[in-house]
Coordinates of C-alpha atoms in Angstrom, one line a residue:
I1 CA 84.7 74.8 81.6
V2 CA 86.3 72.3 84.2
N3 CA 84.3 69.5 85.4
A4 CA 84.4 67.1 88.4
Y5 CA 87.3 65.5 89.2
T6 CA 89.7 63.3 91.7
W7 CA 92.8 64.0 90.9
L8 CA 96.0 61.7 91.6
D9 CA 98.6 64.6 92.0
S10 CA 98.2 68.2 92.4
V11 CA 96.2 70.4 89.8
K12 CA 96.9 74.2 89.0
F13 CA 94.4 75.9 86.4
D14 CA 96.0 78.3 84.5
T15 CA 94.8 80.6 81.9
A16 CA 98.1 81.6 80.0
D17 CA 97.1 84.6 80.6
A18 CA 94.0 84.8 78.5
G19 CA 90.4 84.2 79.0
S20 CA 89.1 83.1 82.6
I21 CA 88.1 79.3 84.6
T22 CA 84.9 77.9 84.9
I23 CA 85.0 75.2 87.4
A24 CA 81.4 73.4 87.2
G25 CA 82.2 70.5 89.3
D26 CA 84.2 69.6 92.7
Q27 CA 87.3 69.3 92.4
T28 CA 89.7 67.1 95.7
A29 CA 93.5 67.2 95.5
A30 CA 95.4 64.0 96.5
S31 CA 97.1 63.0 99.6
D32 CA 99.0 66.3 100.8
S33 CA 98.8 67.9 97.6
Y34 CA 97.6 71.1 96.3
I35 CA 95.0 72.5 94.1
T36 CA 96.1 76.1 92.4
L37 CA 93.9 78.4 90.9
A38 CA 96.7 80.8 88.7
G39 CA 93.8 83.2 86.8
P40 CA 90.6 84.6 86.9
T41 CA 88.6 81.6 88.3
T42 CA 84.6 81.2 89.1
L43 CA 83.6 78.4 91.1
S44 CA 79.7 77.4 89.7
A45 CA 76.5 76.8 92.6
G46 CA 77.4 74.3 94.8
V47 CA 80.9 73.3 93.7
D48 CA 83.3 72.3 96.5
L49 CA 87.1 72.4 96.7
T50 CA 88.6 70.1 98.5
A51 CA 92.4 69.6 99.4
T52 CA 92.2 67.9 103.2
A53 CA 93.7 64.7 102.5
G54 CA 96.9 63.8 104.7
T55 CA 98.4 67.3 106.9
T56 CA 99.4 69.5 104.1
G57 CA 96.1 69.1 101.7
T58 CA 96.4 73.3 99.8
I59 CA 94.7 75.4 98.7
N60 CA 96.9 78.2 96.6
I61 CA 95.1 81.5 95.5
A62 CA 97.3 83.0 92.9
A63 CA 95.2 84.8 90.4
E64 CA 98.2 87.4 89.5
G65 CA 95.9 90.3 88.6
G66 CA 92.7 88.8 88.2
T67 CA 89.7 87.7 90.5
V68 CA 88.3 84.4 92.4
T69 CA 84.6 84.5 92.7
P70 CA 83.4 81.3 94.4
S71 CA 79.1 80.6 94.7
T72 CA 77.4 80.7 98.0
T73 CA 76.8 77.3 98.4
S74 CA 80.8 76.1 97.7
I75 CA 82.6 74.6 100.2
I76 CA 86.1 75.2 100.8
S77 CA 88.4 72.7 102.7
A78 CA 91.8 72.3 103.1
D79 CA 94.7 71.8 105.6
I80 CA 95.8 75.5 104.0
F81 CA 94.6 78.0 101.9
D82 CA 97.1 80.3 100.7
M83 CA 95.8 83.5 99.6
Q84 CA 98.9 84.6 97.3
T85 CA 98.0 87.0 94.2
G86 CA 94.7 88.0 92.8
T87 CA 91.6 88.7 95.0
W88 CA 89.4 86.5 95.7
N89 CA 85.9 88.2 95.4
E90 CA 83.1 87.6 97.7
I91 CA 80.9 90.1 98.7
N92 CA 77.5 88.6 99.0
S93 CA 74.8 88.2 101.9
T94 CA 75.0 84.6 101.5
L95 CA 78.3 83.4 102.1
S96 CA 80.5 80.3 101.2
T97 CA 81.5 77.6 103.5
F98 CA 84.8 77.5 104.9
N99 CA 86.6 74.6 106.3
I100 CA 90.5 75.5 106.7
T101 CA 93.0 74.3 109.3
D102 CA 95.8 77.2 108.7
F103 CA 94.6 80.2 106.8
R104 CA 97.3 82.6 105.3
I105 CA 97.4 86.0 103.5
T106 CA 100.6 85.6 102.0
G107 CA 99.4 88.4 98.8
G108 CA 96.7 89.6 96.7
T109 CA 93.6 90.9 98.2
F110 CA 91.1 88.8 100.3
Q111 CA 87.9 89.9 100.6
R112 CA 84.3 88.0 102.2
F113 CA 81.8 90.0 103.2
L114 CA 77.8 90.8 103.5
S115 CA 77.6 93.6 101.8
G116 CA 79.0 97.1 101.2
D117 CA 81.9 99.2 99.2
G118 CA 83.3 100.2 102.7
L119 CA 83.6 103.7 101.0
L120 CA 81.0 105.4 103.3
V121 CA 80.0 105.1 106.8
I122 CA 76.7 103.8 105.6
T123 CA 77.8 101.8 102.9
P124 CA 80.2 99.6 105.5
Y125 CA 82.1 96.4 104.6
L126 CA 79.8 93.7 106.9
I127 CA 82.3 91.2 108.2
A128 CA 80.4 87.8 109.2
D129 CA 83.3 85.4 110.3
V130 CA 87.0 85.7 111.2
Y131 CA 88.7 85.3 107.0
G132 CA 86.7 88.1 106.9
L133 CA 88.1 89.6 109.8
Q134 CA 91.7 88.8 109.1
G135 CA 91.4 89.9 105.2
I136 CA 91.1 93.8 106.4
D137 CA 94.6 93.5 106.6
S138 CA 95.0 92.7 103.0
F139 CA 93.8 96.2 102.3
G140 CA 96.9 97.5 102.6
V141 CA 96.8 101.2 103.9
T142 CA 93.2 101.6 104.0
T143 CA 90.7 104.4 104.8
A144 CA 88.0 102.0 104.2
Y145 CA 84.5 101.6 106.8
F146 CA 84.0 97.9 108.0
K147 CA 81.9 96.8 110.5
L148 CA 80.7 93.6 112.4
N149 CA 77.1 92.2 111.8
Q150 CA 77.6 89.4 114.7
N151 CA 80.0 88.3 117.1
I152 CA 83.0 86.3 115.8
N153 CA 84.6 82.9 117.4
A154 CA 88.2 83.2 116.5
S155 CA 88.9 80.4 118.1
V156 CA 90.5 78.9 115.0
T157 CA 93.3 81.5 114.8
S158 CA 95.3 79.0 116.9
S159 CA 96.6 77.0 113.9
W160 CA 96.8 79.7 111.4
N161 CA 100.3 80.7 109.7
N162 CA 102.4 77.9 111.5
T163 CA 105.6 76.8 109.2
G164 CA 106.8 75.0 112.1
T165 CA 104.7 76.9 115.3
A166 CA 101.6 78.6 114.7
K167 CA 101.5 82.3 114.6
G168 CA 98.1 82.5 114.8
F169 CA 96.2 86.0 113.5
V170 CA 98.5 88.4 111.4
P171 CA 97.8 91.4 113.0
I172 CA 95.5 94.2 111.6
G173 CA 98.0 97.2 109.7
G174 CA 101.1 95.1 111.3
A175 CA 104.5 94.7 110.0
T176 CA 104.1 91.4 108.0
F177 CA 101.6 91.8 105.0
P178 CA 101.3 94.6 103.5
N179 CA 103.0 97.2 105.3
G180 CA 100.6 99.6 105.8
E181 CA 98.8 101.3 108.9
F182 CA 95.0 101.0 109.7
Q183 CA 93.3 104.3 108.5
G184 CA 90.0 103.5 107.9
N185 CA 86.6 103.2 110.2
F186 CA 85.9 99.5 112.4
D187 CA 83.2 99.4 113.8
G188 CA 82.3 96.4 115.8
N189 CA 79.1 97.3 116.6
N190 CA 78.7 96.0 120.2
Y191 CA 79.5 92.7 119.4
T192 CA 82.3 89.8 120.8
I193 CA 85.3 89.1 119.2
S194 CA 85.8 85.8 121.6
N195 CA 89.3 83.3 121.8
L196 CA 91.5 85.2 119.2
Y197 CA 95.3 84.1 119.0
I198 CA 98.6 86.1 118.5
N199 CA 102.0 84.3 119.0
R200 CA 104.6 87.1 117.2
P201 CA 107.3 87.0 120.1
L202 CA 109.8 88.7 117.5
E203 CA 107.1 91.2 116.4
L204 CA 106.3 94.6 117.0
S205 CA 103.0 96.4 117.2
V206 CA 101.0 93.4 117.7
G207 CA 97.8 93.3 118.6
L208 CA 94.4 93.0 117.2
F209 CA 95.2 95.9 115.0
G210 CA 98.9 96.4 114.6
S211 CA 99.3 100.4 114.2
I212 CA 96.2 102.9 113.8
D213 CA 96.8 106.3 113.0
N214 CA 95.8 109.3 110.4
G215 CA 92.3 109.5 112.0
A216 CA 91.7 105.9 112.4
V217 CA 88.2 105.3 114.6
I218 CA 88.0 101.5 116.5
K219 CA 85.1 101.3 118.7
N220 CA 81.9 99.3 119.8
F221 CA 83.1 95.9 120.2
I222 CA 84.7 93.0 122.9
L223 CA 87.9 91.7 122.7
D224 CA 87.0 88.0 125.4
S225 CA 89.7 85.5 126.0
A226 CA 92.4 86.2 123.8
T227 CA 95.7 85.1 124.3
I228 CA 97.8 87.7 122.5
V229 CA 102.1 87.3 122.9
G230 CA 104.4 90.3 120.8
D231 CA 107.5 91.8 121.9
T232 CA 105.9 95.2 122.1
V233 CA 102.4 94.4 122.1
G234 CA 98.9 95.9 122.8
G235 CA 95.9 93.6 123.0
V236 CA 93.5 96.0 121.2
A237 CA 96.3 97.7 118.9
G238 CA 99.7 97.5 119.1
S239 CA 100.3 101.9 118.5
V240 CA 97.9 104.0 118.4
D241 CA 99.4 107.0 115.9
A242 CA 97.7 110.3 114.8
W243 CA 99.6 113.5 112.6
I244 CA 99.2 117.1 112.4
G245 CA 95.5 117.8 112.0
Q246 CA 93.9 114.4 112.4
T247 CA 92.3 112.8 115.9
T248 CA 92.4 108.9 116.4
L249 CA 89.6 107.7 118.1
V250 CA 89.3 104.7 120.1
Q251 CA 86.1 104.3 121.9
N252 CA 84.2 102.1 123.8
I253 CA 85.8 99.0 123.5
G254 CA 86.1 96.0 126.0
L255 CA 89.2 93.8 127.0
I256 CA 87.9 90.8 129.1
N257 CA 89.3 87.2 130.2
S258 CA 92.7 88.0 127.7
S259 CA 96.2 87.1 128.5
I260 CA 98.6 89.7 127.2
S261 CA 102.1 89.4 127.2
G262 CA 105.4 90.7 125.5
N263 CA 108.7 92.2 126.4
A264 CA 106.7 95.2 126.7
A265 CA 103.3 95.0 126.9
A266 CA 100.0 96.4 127.4
G267 CA 96.4 95.8 127.6
F268 CA 95.2 98.3 124.6
S269 CA 98.0 99.6 122.9
F270 CA 101.8 100.1 123.5
Y271 CA 101.6 103.6 122.5
L272 CA 99.4 106.2 122.6
R273 CA 101.2 108.5 120.6
G274 CA 100.6 112.3 118.7
A275 CA 102.6 113.8 116.5
G276 CA 102.2 116.8 116.5
T277 CA 103.8 120.3 117.7
V278 CA 103.3 123.1 120.2
S279 CA 101.5 125.3 117.9
Y280 CA 99.7 122.3 116.5
P281 CA 99.2 119.3 119.2
T282 CA 97.5 116.4 117.9
Y283 CA 95.7 114.2 119.7
I284 CA 94.7 110.5 120.2
T285 CA 91.6 109.9 122.4
L286 CA 90.8 106.8 123.6
E287 CA 87.3 107.0 126.2
N288 CA 84.6 104.4 127.6
C289 CA 86.8 101.4 127.3
Y290 CA 87.5 99.1 130.3
I291 CA 89.7 95.6 130.8
N292 CA 88.2 92.9 133.3
N293 CA 89.4 89.4 134.8
S294 CA 92.9 89.9 132.8
T295 CA 96.4 89.2 133.0
I296 CA 99.2 92.0 131.7
T297 CA 102.8 91.0 131.1
A298 CA 106.1 92.8 130.3
T299 CA 109.0 90.0 130.7
G300 CA 111.8 92.9 130.1
G301 CA 113.5 90.7 127.2
G302 CA 114.3 91.8 124.0
S303 CA 115.9 95.3 122.3
D304 CA 113.1 97.8 122.6
A305 CA 113.6 100.9 124.9
K306 CA 111.0 100.4 126.7
K307 CA 111.5 96.8 127.5
G308 CA 110.1 95.8 130.5
Y309 CA 107.0 98.3 130.9
A310 CA 103.5 97.3 131.3
G311 CA 100.5 99.5 132.0
G312 CA 97.1 98.4 132.0
F313 CA 95.5 101.1 129.0
F314 CA 99.1 102.1 127.6
I315 CA 102.9 102.0 128.0
T316 CA 103.6 105.6 126.7
A317 CA 100.7 108.1 126.1
D318 CA 102.1 111.3 124.5
Q319 CA 99.6 113.7 123.3
A320 CA 96.6 111.9 124.2
I321 CA 93.4 112.6 126.3
I322 CA 92.0 109.8 127.7
E323 CA 88.9 109.5 129.8
D324 CA 86.0 107.4 131.2
S325 CA 87.2 103.9 131.4
Y326 CA 88.7 101.3 133.9
I327 CA 90.7 98.2 135.1
T328 CA 89.4 95.7 137.1
N329 CA 90.3 92.2 138.5
S330 CA 93.5 92.3 136.5
V331 CA 97.1 92.2 137.2
V332 CA 99.3 94.1 135.6
Q333 CA 102.9 92.4 136.0
G334 CA 106.3 93.8 134.5
V335 CA 109.9 95.1 135.8
S336 CA 110.0 99.2 135.6
Y337 CA 107.6 101.9 134.7
V338 CA 104.3 99.5 135.4
G339 CA 101.1 101.3 136.5
G340 CA 97.8 99.7 136.8
F341 CA 96.3 102.0 134.2
G342 CA 99.0 103.0 132.3
G343 CA 103.3 102.9 132.2
E344 CA 104.2 106.5 131.6
V345 CA 102.4 109.9 130.5
F346 CA 104.1 112.7 129.0
A347 CA 103.4 115.8 128.2
E348 CA 100.2 117.5 127.0
T349 CA 98.0 114.1 127.6
I350 CA 95.3 114.9 129.5
V351 CA 93.9 111.4 132.1
R352 CA 90.1 112.3 133.5
R353 CA 87.2 109.9 135.3
N354 CA 89.8 106.8 135.1
Y355 CA 90.3 104.5 137.9
S356 CA 92.0 100.8 138.6
S357 CA 91.6 98.0 141.0
A358 CA 94.3 95.4 138.6
K359 CA 97.2 94.5 141.2
V360 CA 100.4 96.3 140.2
I361 CA 103.9 94.2 140.6
G362 CA 107.2 95.3 139.7
S363 CA 110.3 93.9 139.8
G364 CA 112.3 97.5 139.7
N365 CA 111.6 100.7 139.4
Y366 CA 108.5 103.9 139.1
V367 CA 105.6 101.3 140.2
G368 CA 102.5 102.8 140.9
G369 CA 99.0 101.9 141.0
F370 CA 97.8 103.9 138.2
I371 CA 100.8 105.3 136.3
G372 CA 104.0 104.0 136.7
A373 CA 106.3 107.4 135.8
L374 CA 105.7 111.2 134.4
G375 CA 107.5 111.6 131.4
D376 CA 109.8 114.9 130.5
S377 CA 107.6 118.2 129.6
T378 CA 110.3 120.1 128.2
G379 CA 109.7 122.1 124.9
F380 CA 105.4 121.4 125.0
S381 CA 103.3 123.8 126.0
D382 CA 101.5 122.1 128.3
A383 CA 102.2 119.6 131.3
V384 CA 100.3 116.2 132.5
N385 CA 96.5 116.4 133.4
I386 CA 95.9 114.2 135.6
N387 CA 92.4 115.2 137.0
N388 CA 89.0 112.8 138.6
N389 CA 91.0 109.6 139.0
Y390 CA 91.9 107.0 141.2
A391 CA 93.2 103.0 142.2
L392 CA 92.3 101.0 144.6
G393 CA 94.3 97.5 144.0
S394 CA 97.9 96.6 146.1
V395 CA 101.2 97.8 144.3
S396 CA 104.4 96.1 144.9
G397 CA 107.8 97.0 143.6
A398 CA 111.2 97.7 144.3
G399 CA 111.9 101.7 144.2
S400 CA 109.8 104.6 143.6
V401 CA 106.8 102.9 144.4
G402 CA 103.2 104.7 145.0
G403 CA 100.0 103.8 145.7
F404 CA 98.4 106.1 142.8

């Protein structure tokens, strides 16, 4: 049992692989020092951890295979909070207070939810803040259920993961950690995630979600006033994939007042890509989604084959069903294969009952008010099916330019 103390240097609480620690009093680190919890640890009621003197005061969670459990009345304050190993276990109807400038998950599992076990649609992990939202990525390849409990203001992400430059939020299911796609169910419960900041210009598949596939579902939320930068980027999800026998669903999502930019960029997803065969096609479904008052910009650098491609909702759609969605009051700008609704569409894709009034600007070829170009259908059983769609926005490009 550790009582309250104000330290003159850094401090590490370590169980040496035996027993556990109960911290019964407030712990305060010296200027630019750290507090490390290096084993199973419980914070008693009202116990605070503070490492805010200076600019690099750090709380490290390095519990190895152990669990750190805060109290509902604890206040966790630090310049840097680094989840390294073990599990931060906080599932309670009242959560501790977090005052963190630079939040990082570099290992371990970070659980911060109001309730739930994530096993069933009726017992989802219930998310109350941006820390819990970021914690989803620490689950690795997960098929769990998650649900928002309220609107989330993510403005604090503008100072996260700062190792010289703040990279912001880590895409859920992204490549940074833990190298696993999101395969679960995320229900936004018709709430809004606002002011999300992601600045990862050298990374692929950047978005709120990095890569989702294998029957994943993301639905029912608005992404408002987001600033998202990547190499290949989609505002909602870097890429959306499905394998044989699976249907991945993107449904009832809005993107508003946002800026999405990269070497190749789309408002919703870089790829909407099934991976079935002629006999067993597998579909991505995107439905009842919208974009308003946003800018989507592809600069054309980088090494990806689709650099410079831009689309309102997607860059490439392949074995996808895209329906009942629209983009308005927005600008889509790129080099080639630029479309107000999407960049290019391949075979066995259905695009129906959608519209675009986005302004479309391309400095190269294959620029369209709705779709930039139709791809090769060789080897597929069905051609592209585009019906009951329209485009109203202005269009400019160097060559192969069309109003639709």
